[in-house]
């Protein structure tokens, strides 16, 4: 399991929570804007500058976001 920076993990957790809220309440402009901002924050995070993220890295990060920052088993 990789170790991700806390702010990257937090952004992914917020992304997952916002995505769930948007699924429950579609058409909410503020949630769509927040999701867009968080997507950019995660995708362009400095952690990825020197590492080319592969599918495995994205999967692990998404799992951390869904699990609230705890390693999913």
PDB file of C-alpha atoms in Angstrom:
ATOM      1  CA  UNK A   1       0.000   0.000   0.000  1.00  0.00           C
ATOM      2  CA  UNK A   2       1.344   3.412  -0.971  1.00  0.00           C
ATOM      3  CA  UNK A   3       1.553   6.324   1.392  1.00  0.00           C
ATOM      4  CA  UNK A   4      -0.199   9.449   0.136  1.00  0.00           C
ATOM      5  CA  UNK A   5       0.139  12.965   1.592  1.00  0.00           C
ATOM      6  CA  UNK A   6      -2.553  13.884   4.103  1.00  0.00           C
ATOM      7  CA  UNK A   7      -3.885  16.782   2.036  1.00  0.00           C
ATOM      8  CA  UNK A   8      -4.221  14.566  -1.046  1.00  0.00           C
ATOM      9  CA  UNK A   9      -6.068  11.911   0.965  1.00  0.00           C
ATOM     10  CA  UNK A  10      -8.319  14.589   2.494  1.00  0.00           C
ATOM     11  CA  UNK A  11      -9.127  16.018  -0.942  1.00  0.00           C
ATOM     12  CA  UNK A  12     -10.040  12.539  -2.191  1.00  0.00           C
ATOM     13  CA  UNK A  13     -12.247  11.968   0.875  1.00  0.00           C
ATOM     14  CA  UNK A  14     -14.018  15.272   0.233  1.00  0.00           C
ATOM     15  CA  UNK A  15     -14.378  14.343  -3.450  1.00  0.00           C
ATOM     16  CA  UNK A  16     -16.045  11.036  -2.537  1.00  0.00           C
ATOM     17  CA  UNK A  17     -18.391  12.716  -0.040  1.00  0.00           C
ATOM     18  CA  UNK A  18     -19.330  15.438  -2.530  1.00  0.00           C
ATOM     19  CA  UNK A  19     -19.941  12.859  -5.248  1.00  0.00           C
ATOM     20  CA  UNK A  20     -22.311  10.947  -2.937  1.00  0.00           C
ATOM     21  CA  UNK A  21     -24.156  14.161  -2.049  1.00  0.00           C
ATOM     22  CA  UNK A  22     -24.516  15.049  -5.717  1.00  0.00           C
ATOM     23  CA  UNK A  23     -25.884  11.575  -6.456  1.00  0.00           C
ATOM     24  CA  UNK A  24     -28.513  12.085  -3.749  1.00  0.00           C
ATOM     25  CA  UNK A  25     -29.370  15.641  -4.842  1.00  0.00           C
ATOM     26  CA  UNK A  26     -28.699  16.010  -8.574  1.00  0.00           C
ATOM     27  CA  UNK A  27     -28.703  19.402 -10.204  1.00  0.00           C
ATOM     28  CA  UNK A  28     -26.980  21.201  -7.336  1.00  0.00           C
ATOM     29  CA  UNK A  29     -24.681  23.757  -8.940  1.00  0.00           C
ATOM     30  CA  UNK A  30     -22.602  24.331  -5.805  1.00  0.00           C
ATOM     31  CA  UNK A  31     -21.917  20.588  -5.476  1.00  0.00           C
ATOM     32  CA  UNK A  32     -20.913  20.302  -9.138  1.00  0.00           C
ATOM     33  CA  UNK A  33     -18.534  23.242  -8.737  1.00  0.00           C
ATOM     34  CA  UNK A  34     -17.059  21.739  -5.575  1.00  0.00           C
ATOM     35  CA  UNK A  35     -16.588  18.381  -7.309  1.00  0.00           C
ATOM     36  CA  UNK A  36     -14.854  20.095 -10.236  1.00  0.00           C
ATOM     37  CA  UNK A  37     -12.513  22.024  -7.888  1.00  0.00           C
ATOM     38  CA  UNK A  38     -11.687  18.900  -5.870  1.00  0.00           C
ATOM     39  CA  UNK A  39     -11.053  16.912  -9.062  1.00  0.00           C
ATOM     40  CA  UNK A  40      -8.468  19.488 -10.134  1.00  0.00           C
ATOM     41  CA  UNK A  41      -6.942  19.533  -6.641  1.00  0.00           C
ATOM     42  CA  UNK A  42      -6.496  15.750  -6.651  1.00  0.00           C
ATOM     43  CA  UNK A  43      -5.373  15.435 -10.283  1.00  0.00           C
ATOM     44  CA  UNK A  44      -2.840  18.290 -10.186  1.00  0.00           C
ATOM     45  CA  UNK A  45      -1.550  17.690  -6.644  1.00  0.00           C
ATOM     46  CA  UNK A  46       2.249  18.169  -6.328  1.00  0.00           C
ATOM     47  CA  UNK A  47       2.547  14.514  -5.223  1.00  0.00           C
ATOM     48  CA  UNK A  48       2.043  13.495  -8.858  1.00  0.00           C
ATOM     49  CA  UNK A  49       4.777  15.851 -10.191  1.00  0.00           C
ATOM     50  CA  UNK A  50       7.567  13.319  -9.895  1.00  0.00           C
ATOM     51  CA  UNK A  51       5.452  10.176 -10.130  1.00  0.00           C
ATOM     52  CA  UNK A  52       3.397   9.169 -13.093  1.00  0.00           C
ATOM     53  CA  UNK A  53       0.200   7.800 -11.532  1.00  0.00           C
ATOM     54  CA  UNK A  54      -0.790   4.408 -12.820  1.00  0.00           C
ATOM     55  CA  UNK A  55      -4.190   2.772 -12.481  1.00  0.00           C
ATOM     56  CA  UNK A  56      -3.106   1.082  -9.249  1.00  0.00           C
ATOM     57  CA  UNK A  57      -2.210   4.379  -7.593  1.00  0.00           C
ATOM     58  CA  UNK A  58      -5.547   5.943  -8.568  1.00  0.00           C
ATOM     59  CA  UNK A  59      -7.405   2.870  -7.306  1.00  0.00           C
ATOM     60  CA  UNK A  60      -5.606   2.972  -3.934  1.00  0.00           C
ATOM     61  CA  UNK A  61      -6.291   6.681  -3.535  1.00  0.00           C
ATOM     62  CA  UNK A  62      -9.983   6.236  -4.360  1.00  0.00           C
ATOM     63  CA  UNK A  63     -10.217   3.364  -1.859  1.00  0.00           C
ATOM     64  CA  UNK A  64      -8.690   5.608   0.816  1.00  0.00           C
ATOM     65  CA  UNK A  65     -11.231   8.286  -0.041  1.00  0.00           C
ATOM     66  CA  UNK A  66     -14.115   5.863   0.269  1.00  0.00           C
ATOM     67  CA  UNK A  67     -12.790   4.346   3.497  1.00  0.00           C
ATOM     68  CA  UNK A  68     -12.372   7.729   5.160  1.00  0.00           C
ATOM     69  CA  UNK A  69      -8.566   7.629   5.034  1.00  0.00           C
ATOM     70  CA  UNK A  70      -8.212   4.155   6.522  1.00  0.00           C
ATOM     71  CA  UNK A  71      -6.613   1.434   4.463  1.00  0.00           C
ATOM     72  CA  UNK A  72      -9.383  -0.634   2.895  1.00  0.00           C
ATOM     73  CA  UNK A  73      -9.064  -4.369   3.349  1.00  0.00           C
TER      74      UNK A  73
END
